[in-house]
Amino acid sequence: MEDEESDEKDKVTFTVCAVLPAAGSGTRMRMETPKQFCEILDRPLISYTIEAFERVRWMKEIVVPVAEDTLEHMQQILKNFNHTKVRLTLGGNTRHKSIFSGVKELANHKKPPDIVIIHDAVRPFVSEDILRKVALAANNHGAAGVTRPLVSTVIACNEEGFLDHSLERSTYRNSEMPQAFKFDVIFGAYQKCTEYDFEHGTECLHLALTYSNTRAKLVEGTDSLWKVTHKRDLFAAEATLKELRRLKALVISDQQGPVEEQLISKLRKQNVDVQFSSSSDLSNIPKAALCSVDVVCKIIRHTCLSRVSGTAEEERPSLILDLSPSIEALEVFDNSAHQRKSILTLVISHEQNGLDDLKKHMVELNSRARSKGITCFGIYVDTAKCNKEDHWPIEDCKNLAEMTSEIALNTSSLLSGQVFEYLYN
């Protein structure tokens, strides 16, 4: 009961939009290309940040203020990477002017959002959990912002360049992004801003306190919220993205035979992080760990399909029971994760109706998966057409493993729900 109440408290039941200012020239980077448009792994940095927001189901719209001379380039980025929740507007020559431009764009809605989240276009590693926390805190308190502990002591110097005093580090915090506000709080604050604020200010929480009399609730941030500021940060961002993009696979089987060994070996050669689990152990895998998996490969052998006593067709055990790990994976998979998820079921059987069973239940599995943006595939191996699996040539095991890995890593939704049959050499 307490868990259910906690889940209810953590639900976003109000409208949320975001503003990602991207009109800056990136002078500290000392590069011709503004840092938000620098490409990492063949994709502009800002596209990764937008994706982090778009995959949040409750995020209604993302407004991106850009400079006039980069508007056409930004429009092309939205088209190339299929960003569908974004609205562009012209930004200003300072950070606050760009943010205000984005907030004013939201004010043009028939009904402005309840909460506005402000974030930097060059902080691509923000999680849904952090976005949810600041949104909920802002809804409860009017304003909220993420902070991190200071890692260096802050000092002040006098006019002659000598130490004047230092601040007690434990008393102060680094103000980070994202920050969130009730729409009226941030819109009203910007309407009252002075020209000095627009030209020299950097802290939105300060504006909310000064002009809307709203004291922000501070939320503890994570160390992944760092900002790409200098050229060296691009290399760090690339390394982080490579790690995030590394696929994770879970191979489930009641034994670890030649087929499993070859499949795991093949996946690892393709830079996939592979975990193995017996069917009976799946329930022991933490749900959070299962959520982080991109590909589930479930291997079912003919013993799972054997008939029970009796001759009536309805007495034959249903394959859907044997697909329960795939169903369980489907239920906890989160389609807002960075990678597309897929579930592959490999059936090795001598049952006369095994292929028909797999096709039948793949239809049901696919109908559930489609609504979550998850692809699912089946492979059928008819052992009645060959020797027992124990006597398979190693070449057949390798070929089946290669076929399985290629299909499992396929991301085309056009093939989802299909069943393939392995043909022996």
Tab-separated table of C-alpha atoms in Angstrom:
chain	number	residue	atom	x	y	z
A	1	MET	CA	0.000	0.000	0.000
A	2	GLU	CA	2.846	2.413	0.876
A	3	ASP	CA	4.559	1.647	-2.445
A	4	GLU	CA	1.332	2.399	-4.338
A	5	GLU	CA	0.960	5.726	-2.511
A	6	SER	CA	4.570	6.571	-3.322
A	7	ASP	CA	4.024	5.757	-7.002
A	8	GLU	CA	0.988	8.043	-7.061
A	9	LYS	CA	3.006	10.912	-5.566
A	10	ASP	CA	5.685	10.469	-8.243
A	11	LYS	CA	3.255	10.674	-11.168
A	12	VAL	CA	3.268	13.797	-13.332
A	13	THR	CA	-0.414	14.649	-13.695
A	14	PHE	CA	0.050	18.232	-14.943
A	15	THR	CA	1.240	19.678	-18.256
A	16	VAL	CA	4.987	20.179	-18.713
A	17	CYS	CA	6.923	21.887	-21.499
A	18	ALA	CA	10.618	22.655	-21.788
A	19	VAL	CA	12.779	25.509	-23.043
A	20	LEU	CA	16.271	24.670	-24.337
A	21	PRO	CA	18.103	27.912	-25.209
A	22	ALA	CA	20.431	27.282	-28.159
A	23	ALA	CA	21.217	30.718	-29.568
A	24	GLY	CA	24.702	30.970	-28.032
A	25	SER	CA	27.851	31.279	-30.118
A	26	GLY	CA	30.029	29.093	-27.871
A	27	THR	CA	32.877	31.595	-27.507
A	28	ARG	CA	34.623	29.595	-24.763
A	29	MET	CA	34.914	26.640	-27.133
A	30	ARG	CA	36.969	28.792	-29.551
A	31	MET	CA	35.517	26.984	-32.547
A	32	GLU	CA	33.660	28.280	-35.586
A	33	THR	CA	30.757	25.898	-34.941
A	34	PRO	CA	28.675	26.700	-31.830
A	35	LYS	CA	29.110	23.858	-29.356
A	36	GLN	CA	25.421	22.818	-29.467
A	37	PHE	CA	25.890	22.013	-33.173
A	38	CYS	CA	29.204	20.178	-32.838
A	39	GLU	CA	28.824	16.610	-34.081
A	40	ILE	CA	29.541	13.610	-31.868
A	41	LEU	CA	29.245	10.179	-33.474
A	42	ASP	CA	27.699	11.770	-36.595
A	43	ARG	CA	25.021	13.604	-34.660
A	44	PRO	CA	24.819	17.200	-33.327
A	45	LEU	CA	25.109	17.547	-29.558
A	46	ILE	CA	21.766	19.322	-29.284
A	47	SER	CA	20.023	16.352	-30.889
A	48	TYR	CA	21.055	14.121	-27.972
A	49	THR	CA	19.653	16.655	-25.488
A	50	ILE	CA	16.374	16.948	-27.393
A	51	GLU	CA	16.114	13.158	-27.505
A	52	ALA	CA	16.501	12.997	-23.703
A	53	PHE	CA	13.402	15.205	-23.422
A	54	GLU	CA	11.384	13.676	-26.265
A	55	ARG	CA	11.557	10.172	-24.839
A	56	VAL	CA	9.803	11.395	-21.663
A	57	ARG	CA	6.156	10.527	-22.266
A	58	TRP	CA	4.711	13.347	-20.176
A	59	MET	CA	6.834	16.054	-21.878
A	60	LYS	CA	4.318	17.891	-24.048
A	61	GLU	CA	6.543	20.204	-26.101
A	62	ILE	CA	10.123	21.475	-26.301
A	63	VAL	CA	10.783	25.053	-27.389
A	64	VAL	CA	14.282	25.714	-28.751
A	65	PRO	CA	15.270	29.398	-29.183
A	66	VAL	CA	18.030	29.659	-31.821
A	67	ALA	CA	19.981	32.438	-33.524
A	68	GLU	CA	18.582	33.651	-36.829
A	69	ASP	CA	21.659	32.504	-38.759
A	70	THR	CA	21.317	28.923	-37.429
A	71	LEU	CA	17.545	28.583	-37.825
A	72	GLU	CA	17.731	26.768	-41.162
A	73	HIS	CA	20.442	24.427	-39.855
A	74	MET	CA	18.333	23.624	-36.783
A	75	GLN	CA	15.302	22.892	-38.961
A	76	GLN	CA	17.402	20.388	-40.905
A	77	ILE	CA	18.534	18.708	-37.659
A	78	LEU	CA	14.918	18.250	-36.588
A	79	LYS	CA	14.138	16.662	-39.941
A	80	ASN	CA	17.235	14.434	-40.066
A	81	PHE	CA	16.734	12.995	-36.580
A	82	ASN	CA	12.927	12.935	-36.559
A	83	HIS	CA	12.414	15.281	-33.610
A	84	THR	CA	8.646	15.713	-33.484
A	85	LYS	CA	8.028	17.520	-30.181
A	86	VAL	CA	10.140	20.602	-30.955
A	87	ARG	CA	9.037	24.130	-31.809
A	88	LEU	CA	11.698	26.633	-32.892
A	89	THR	CA	11.739	30.331	-32.125
A	90	LEU	CA	14.312	33.094	-32.452
A	91	GLY	CA	16.457	33.652	-29.382
A	92	GLY	CA	18.261	36.740	-28.156
A	93	ASN	CA	21.888	37.769	-27.771
A	94	THR	CA	22.000	36.768	-24.092
A	95	ARG	CA	20.932	33.673	-22.204
A	96	HIS	CA	18.038	35.329	-20.375
A	97	LYS	CA	16.728	36.949	-23.555
A	98	SER	CA	16.685	33.553	-25.274
A	99	ILE	CA	14.916	31.861	-22.356
A	100	PHE	CA	12.328	34.650	-22.217
A	101	SER	CA	11.776	34.220	-25.947
A	102	GLY	CA	11.042	30.530	-25.356
A	103	VAL	CA	8.707	31.244	-22.442
A	104	LYS	CA	6.828	33.846	-24.496
A	105	GLU	CA	6.383	31.236	-27.227
A	106	LEU	CA	4.679	28.994	-24.657
A	107	ALA	CA	2.512	31.934	-23.590
A	108	ASN	CA	1.061	31.934	-27.109
A	109	HIS	CA	-0.605	28.579	-26.382
A	110	LYS	CA	-4.344	28.645	-25.842
A	111	LYS	CA	-3.479	27.212	-22.445
A	112	PRO	CA	0.156	27.601	-21.314
A	113	PRO	CA	1.692	24.600	-19.543
A	114	ASP	CA	1.492	24.243	-15.794
A	115	ILE	CA	5.268	23.752	-15.500
A	116	VAL	CA	8.181	24.993	-17.599
A	117	ILE	CA	11.508	23.154	-17.396
A	118	ILE	CA	14.577	25.143	-18.436
A	119	HIS	CA	17.684	23.225	-19.425
A	120	ASP	CA	20.921	23.756	-21.340
A	121	ALA	CA	21.090	22.435	-24.899
A	122	VAL	CA	24.637	21.228	-24.148
A	123	ARG	CA	23.771	19.020	-21.173
A	124	PRO	CA	22.688	15.846	-23.019
A	125	PHE	CA	22.811	13.355	-20.146
A	126	VAL	CA	19.785	14.454	-18.129
A	127	SER	CA	17.605	11.568	-16.933
A	128	GLU	CA	13.831	11.296	-16.751
A	129	ASP	CA	14.146	10.788	-12.995
A	130	ILE	CA	15.772	14.218	-12.534
A	131	LEU	CA	13.238	15.874	-14.841
A	132	ARG	CA	10.410	14.309	-12.864
A	133	LYS	CA	11.874	15.418	-9.528
A	134	VAL	CA	12.257	19.082	-10.520
A	135	ALA	CA	8.828	19.128	-12.197
A	136	LEU	CA	7.118	17.717	-9.092
A	137	ALA	CA	9.043	20.057	-6.785
A	138	ALA	CA	8.147	23.079	-8.924
A	139	ASN	CA	4.503	22.051	-8.979
A	140	ASN	CA	4.517	21.889	-5.184
A	141	HIS	CA	6.673	24.952	-4.432
A	142	GLY	CA	6.535	27.194	-7.513
A	143	ALA	CA	10.187	26.764	-8.483
A	144	ALA	CA	12.878	24.108	-8.216
A	145	GLY	CA	16.464	23.654	-9.301
A	146	VAL	CA	19.138	20.982	-9.307
A	147	THR	CA	22.270	21.537	-7.237
A	148	ARG	CA	25.568	19.734	-6.715
A	149	PRO	CA	28.200	20.060	-3.971
A	150	LEU	CA	31.021	22.522	-4.569
A	151	VAL	CA	34.229	20.741	-5.515
A	152	SER	CA	36.496	23.780	-5.098
A	153	THR	CA	36.655	26.511	-2.486
A	154	VAL	CA	35.349	29.922	-3.625
A	155	ILE	CA	37.523	32.896	-2.727
A	156	ALA	CA	37.305	36.680	-3.163
A	157	CYS	CA	40.270	38.901	-3.901
A	158	ASN	CA	40.757	42.597	-3.158
A	159	GLU	CA	41.543	45.376	-5.618
A	160	GLU	CA	45.296	44.692	-5.338
A	161	GLY	CA	44.862	41.046	-6.289
A	162	PHE	CA	45.361	39.607	-2.792
A	163	LEU	CA	43.076	37.183	-0.969
A	164	ASP	CA	40.239	39.019	0.755
A	165	HIS	CA	38.208	36.097	2.124
A	166	SER	CA	36.989	32.602	1.311
A	167	LEU	CA	33.539	31.030	1.568
A	168	GLU	CA	32.705	28.010	3.696
A	169	ARG	CA	32.351	25.350	1.009
A	170	SER	CA	29.867	23.200	2.963
A	171	THR	CA	27.438	26.141	3.147
A	172	TYR	CA	27.184	26.698	-0.607
A	173	ARG	CA	26.120	24.634	-3.615
A	174	ASN	CA	26.664	24.652	-7.369
A	175	SER	CA	23.497	25.637	-9.190
A	176	GLU	CA	22.973	23.273	-12.108
A	177	MET	CA	20.354	22.488	-14.703
A	178	PRO	CA	17.536	21.562	-15.154
A	179	GLN	CA	15.365	24.083	-13.339
A	180	ALA	CA	11.570	24.106	-13.294
A	181	PHE	CA	8.932	26.743	-12.594
A	182	LYS	CA	5.217	27.224	-12.522
A	183	PHE	CA	4.474	29.062	-15.753
A	184	ASP	CA	3.152	32.225	-14.057
A	185	VAL	CA	6.208	32.374	-11.770
A	186	ILE	CA	8.839	32.431	-14.523
A	187	PHE	CA	6.765	34.391	-17.047
A	188	GLY	CA	5.958	37.046	-14.440
A	189	ALA	CA	9.606	37.247	-13.327
A	190	TYR	CA	10.849	37.864	-16.866
A	191	GLN	CA	8.193	40.513	-17.456
A	192	LYS	CA	9.595	42.449	-14.472
A	193	CYS	CA	13.286	41.980	-15.325
A	194	THR	CA	15.581	44.951	-15.702
A	195	GLU	CA	17.831	45.422	-18.714
A	196	TYR	CA	20.790	44.699	-16.425
A	197	ASP	CA	19.264	41.316	-15.562
A	198	PHE	CA	18.843	40.474	-19.238
A	199	GLU	CA	22.383	41.517	-20.123
A	200	HIS	CA	24.341	40.144	-17.176
A	201	GLY	CA	22.141	37.710	-15.241
A	202	THR	CA	22.538	33.931	-15.487
A	203	GLU	CA	20.429	32.492	-12.651
A	204	CYS	CA	16.721	31.870	-13.300
A	205	LEU	CA	16.078	30.829	-9.689
A	206	HIS	CA	17.272	34.265	-8.563
A	207	LEU	CA	14.798	35.953	-10.906
A	208	ALA	CA	11.936	33.869	-9.490
A	209	LEU	CA	12.935	34.854	-5.958
A	210	THR	CA	13.464	38.555	-6.755
A	211	TYR	CA	10.489	39.254	-9.018
A	212	SER	CA	7.956	36.527	-8.190
A	213	ASN	CA	8.756	36.138	-4.483
A	214	THR	CA	9.157	32.384	-4.992
A	215	ARG	CA	11.862	30.531	-3.099
A	216	ALA	CA	13.024	27.513	-5.089
A	217	LYS	CA	13.093	23.993	-3.700
A	218	LEU	CA	16.585	22.572	-4.263
A	219	VAL	CA	16.922	19.042	-5.648
A	220	GLU	CA	20.074	16.936	-5.345
A	221	GLY	CA	21.503	16.299	-8.794
A	222	THR	CA	23.682	13.560	-10.242
A	223	ASP	CA	27.220	13.761	-11.599
A	224	SER	CA	25.903	13.124	-15.137
A	225	LEU	CA	24.497	16.652	-15.447
A	226	TRP	CA	27.765	18.246	-16.528
A	227	LYS	CA	27.842	20.817	-19.295
A	228	VAL	CA	29.858	20.664	-22.509
A	229	THR	CA	31.796	23.918	-22.208
A	230	HIS	CA	35.311	23.404	-23.541
A	231	LYS	CA	36.695	21.467	-26.490
A	232	ARG	CA	37.960	18.687	-24.238
A	233	ASP	CA	34.375	18.138	-23.030
A	234	LEU	CA	33.439	16.963	-26.524
A	235	PHE	CA	35.801	14.006	-26.158
A	236	ALA	CA	34.333	13.181	-22.736
A	237	ALA	CA	30.818	13.402	-24.186
A	238	GLU	CA	31.783	11.069	-27.031
A	239	ALA	CA	33.172	8.491	-24.609
A	240	THR	CA	30.023	8.703	-22.478
A	241	LEU	CA	27.732	8.343	-25.483
A	242	LYS	CA	29.661	5.331	-26.736
A	243	GLU	CA	29.148	3.656	-23.383
A	244	LEU	CA	25.455	4.561	-23.309
A	245	ARG	CA	24.984	3.272	-26.841
A	246	ARG	CA	26.536	-0.106	-26.070
A	247	LEU	CA	23.712	-2.601	-26.287
A	248	LYS	CA	22.921	-4.948	-23.408
A	249	ALA	CA	21.492	-8.414	-24.051
A	250	LEU	CA	19.993	-11.037	-21.782
A	251	VAL	CA	20.142	-14.643	-23.017
A	252	ILE	CA	17.649	-16.893	-21.217
A	253	SER	CA	17.835	-20.681	-21.478
A	254	ASP	CA	17.471	-23.751	-19.279
A	255	GLN	CA	20.955	-24.883	-20.299
A	256	GLN	CA	24.180	-23.389	-21.587
A	257	GLY	CA	24.901	-25.659	-24.542
A	258	PRO	CA	26.752	-25.098	-27.831
A	259	VAL	CA	23.991	-22.886	-29.260
A	260	GLU	CA	24.012	-20.614	-26.215
A	261	GLU	CA	27.806	-20.455	-26.140
A	262	GLN	CA	28.019	-19.558	-29.829
A	263	LEU	CA	25.248	-16.954	-29.498
A	264	ILE	CA	26.882	-15.277	-26.496
A	265	SER	CA	30.251	-15.296	-28.282
A	266	LYS	CA	28.719	-13.780	-31.433
A	267	LEU	CA	26.938	-11.014	-29.520
A	268	ARG	CA	30.077	-10.096	-27.582
A	269	LYS	CA	32.063	-9.874	-30.815
A	270	GLN	CA	29.505	-7.269	-31.897
A	271	ASN	CA	30.299	-5.218	-28.769
A	272	VAL	CA	27.130	-6.286	-26.962
A	273	ASP	CA	27.222	-6.630	-23.173
A	274	VAL	CA	25.709	-10.100	-22.567
A	275	GLN	CA	24.210	-11.572	-19.406
A	276	PHE	CA	23.047	-15.194	-19.156
A	277	SER	CA	20.201	-16.479	-17.013
A	278	SER	CA	18.418	-19.798	-16.654
A	279	SER	CA	14.655	-19.637	-17.149
A	280	SER	CA	13.991	-20.307	-13.494
A	281	ASP	CA	16.304	-17.484	-12.419
A	282	LEU	CA	14.593	-14.710	-14.392
A	283	SER	CA	12.383	-13.749	-11.454
A	284	ASN	CA	15.527	-13.135	-9.412
A	285	ILE	CA	16.795	-10.457	-11.787
A	286	PRO	CA	15.987	-6.986	-10.369
A	287	LYS	CA	13.394	-5.176	-12.417
A	288	ALA	CA	15.714	-2.182	-12.808
A	289	ALA	CA	18.383	-4.445	-14.303
A	290	LEU	CA	15.889	-5.951	-16.740
A	291	CYS	CA	14.784	-2.454	-17.750
A	292	SER	CA	18.373	-1.622	-18.746
A	293	VAL	CA	18.507	-4.572	-21.168
A	294	ASP	CA	18.021	-3.767	-24.859
A	295	VAL	CA	17.640	-7.302	-26.229
A	296	VAL	CA	16.132	-10.424	-24.670
A	297	CYS	CA	16.910	-13.748	-26.392
A	298	LYS	CA	14.781	-16.582	-24.990
A	299	ILE	CA	15.718	-20.123	-26.063
A	300	ILE	CA	13.035	-22.824	-25.693
A	301	ARG	CA	13.756	-26.489	-26.384
A	302	HIS	CA	11.350	-29.230	-27.491
A	303	THR	CA	10.932	-30.514	-23.913
A	304	CYS	CA	8.933	-27.372	-23.198
A	305	LEU	CA	6.526	-28.323	-25.984
A	306	SER	CA	5.969	-31.993	-25.213
A	307	ARG	CA	2.385	-33.177	-24.970
A	308	VAL	CA	0.701	-34.071	-21.715
A	309	SER	CA	-1.201	-37.333	-21.338
A	310	GLY	CA	-4.350	-37.514	-23.422
A	311	THR	CA	-5.127	-36.845	-27.035
A	312	ALA	CA	-7.349	-33.784	-26.932
A	313	GLU	CA	-5.765	-30.777	-28.652
A	314	GLU	CA	-6.664	-28.472	-25.773
A	315	GLU	CA	-4.643	-30.648	-23.393
A	316	ARG	CA	-1.411	-29.761	-25.157
A	317	PRO	CA	0.422	-27.159	-23.035
A	318	SER	CA	0.257	-23.643	-24.431
A	319	LEU	CA	3.528	-22.140	-25.619
A	320	ILE	CA	2.511	-18.796	-24.125
A	321	LEU	CA	3.384	-20.226	-20.697
A	322	ASP	CA	6.886	-20.952	-21.930
A	323	LEU	CA	7.101	-17.446	-23.335
A	324	SER	CA	6.401	-15.994	-19.888
A	325	PRO	CA	9.947	-14.601	-19.511
A	326	SER	CA	9.443	-12.732	-22.784
A	327	ILE	CA	6.080	-11.473	-21.530
A	328	GLU	CA	7.673	-10.449	-18.238
A	329	ALA	CA	10.442	-8.625	-20.087
A	330	LEU	CA	7.793	-6.881	-22.184
A	331	GLU	CA	5.916	-5.701	-19.103
A	332	VAL	CA	8.959	-4.042	-17.505
A	333	PHE	CA	10.653	-2.798	-20.690
A	334	ASP	CA	10.550	0.982	-20.859
A	335	ASN	CA	10.228	2.313	-24.402
A	336	SER	CA	11.543	5.682	-23.258
A	337	ALA	CA	15.011	4.238	-22.917
A	338	HIS	CA	17.853	5.311	-25.164
A	339	GLN	CA	17.847	2.218	-27.416
A	340	ARG	CA	15.011	0.429	-29.164
A	341	LYS	CA	14.101	-2.757	-27.288
A	342	SER	CA	13.638	-6.161	-28.900
A	343	ILE	CA	12.624	-9.643	-27.792
A	344	LEU	CA	13.632	-12.741	-29.740
A	345	THR	CA	12.267	-16.215	-29.060
A	346	LEU	CA	14.270	-19.148	-30.441
A	347	VAL	CA	12.378	-22.461	-30.372
A	348	ILE	CA	14.287	-25.718	-30.927
A	349	SER	CA	11.664	-28.449	-31.264
A	350	HIS	CA	10.614	-31.693	-32.932
A	351	GLU	CA	6.911	-31.023	-32.239
A	352	GLN	CA	4.693	-31.388	-35.295
A	353	ASN	CA	2.808	-28.176	-34.504
A	354	GLY	CA	5.705	-26.275	-32.947
A	355	LEU	CA	6.107	-23.794	-35.814
A	356	ASP	CA	2.369	-23.056	-35.892
A	357	ASP	CA	2.400	-22.548	-32.122
A	358	LEU	CA	5.263	-20.072	-32.335
A	359	LYS	CA	3.563	-18.116	-35.129
A	360	LYS	CA	0.300	-18.004	-33.199
A	361	HIS	CA	1.827	-16.718	-30.013
A	362	MET	CA	4.207	-14.342	-31.783
A	363	VAL	CA	1.109	-12.563	-33.078
A	364	GLU	CA	-0.079	-12.086	-29.489
A	365	LEU	CA	3.343	-11.021	-28.237
A	366	ASN	CA	3.726	-8.542	-31.102
A	367	SER	CA	0.314	-6.990	-30.434
A	368	ARG	CA	1.433	-6.244	-26.870
A	369	ALA	CA	4.886	-5.092	-27.947
A	370	ARG	CA	3.737	-2.685	-30.658
A	371	SER	CA	2.103	-0.280	-28.225
A	372	LYS	CA	5.391	-0.026	-26.295
A	373	GLY	CA	7.560	0.538	-29.353
A	374	ILE	CA	9.236	-2.861	-28.850
A	375	THR	CA	10.117	-5.218	-31.693
A	376	CYS	CA	9.782	-8.985	-31.336
A	377	PHE	CA	10.882	-11.860	-33.533
A	378	GLY	CA	10.783	-15.651	-33.564
A	379	ILE	CA	13.125	-18.308	-34.949
A	380	TYR	CA	12.066	-21.923	-35.309
A	381	VAL	CA	14.443	-24.883	-35.574
A	382	ASP	CA	12.768	-28.186	-36.516
A	383	THR	CA	14.965	-30.920	-35.027
A	384	ALA	CA	12.828	-33.586	-36.746
A	385	LYS	CA	14.679	-32.600	-39.928
A	386	CYS	CA	18.116	-33.295	-38.501
A	387	ASN	CA	20.056	-35.294	-35.965
A	388	LYS	CA	19.618	-34.629	-32.280
A	389	GLU	CA	20.933	-31.264	-31.155
A	390	ASP	CA	23.735	-33.014	-29.247
A	391	HIS	CA	25.132	-34.209	-32.583
A	392	TRP	CA	24.836	-30.934	-34.511
A	393	PRO	CA	27.985	-29.946	-36.383
A	394	ILE	CA	29.617	-26.905	-34.772
A	395	GLU	CA	29.102	-25.090	-38.076
A	396	ASP	CA	25.312	-25.375	-37.662
A	397	CYS	CA	25.576	-23.974	-34.130
A	398	LYS	CA	27.627	-21.049	-35.437
A	399	ASN	CA	25.237	-20.393	-38.318
A	400	LEU	CA	22.199	-20.471	-36.017
A	401	ALA	CA	23.953	-18.161	-33.547
A	402	GLU	CA	24.795	-15.719	-36.339
A	403	MET	CA	21.228	-15.765	-37.645
A	404	THR	CA	19.860	-15.251	-34.125
A	405	SER	CA	22.177	-12.342	-33.325
A	406	GLU	CA	21.488	-10.607	-36.638
A	407	ILE	CA	17.732	-10.819	-36.133
A	408	ALA	CA	17.901	-9.923	-32.427
A	409	LEU	CA	19.878	-6.759	-33.148
A	410	ASN	CA	17.611	-5.768	-36.023
A	411	THR	CA	15.771	-2.519	-35.213
A	412	SER	CA	13.323	-2.426	-38.112
A	413	SER	CA	9.758	-2.303	-36.855
A	414	LEU	CA	8.655	-3.552	-40.304
A	415	LEU	CA	9.894	-7.045	-39.418
A	416	SER	CA	8.432	-7.099	-35.920
A	417	GLY	CA	6.215	-10.134	-35.285
A	418	GLN	CA	7.848	-12.248	-37.996
A	419	VAL	CA	8.874	-15.876	-37.466
A	420	PHE	CA	11.913	-17.229	-39.316
A	421	GLU	CA	12.760	-20.886	-39.848
A	422	TYR	CA	16.373	-22.042	-39.687
A	423	LEU	CA	17.367	-24.206	-42.661
A	424	TYR	CA	20.226	-26.646	-42.195
A	425	ASN	CA	23.224	-26.747	-44.509
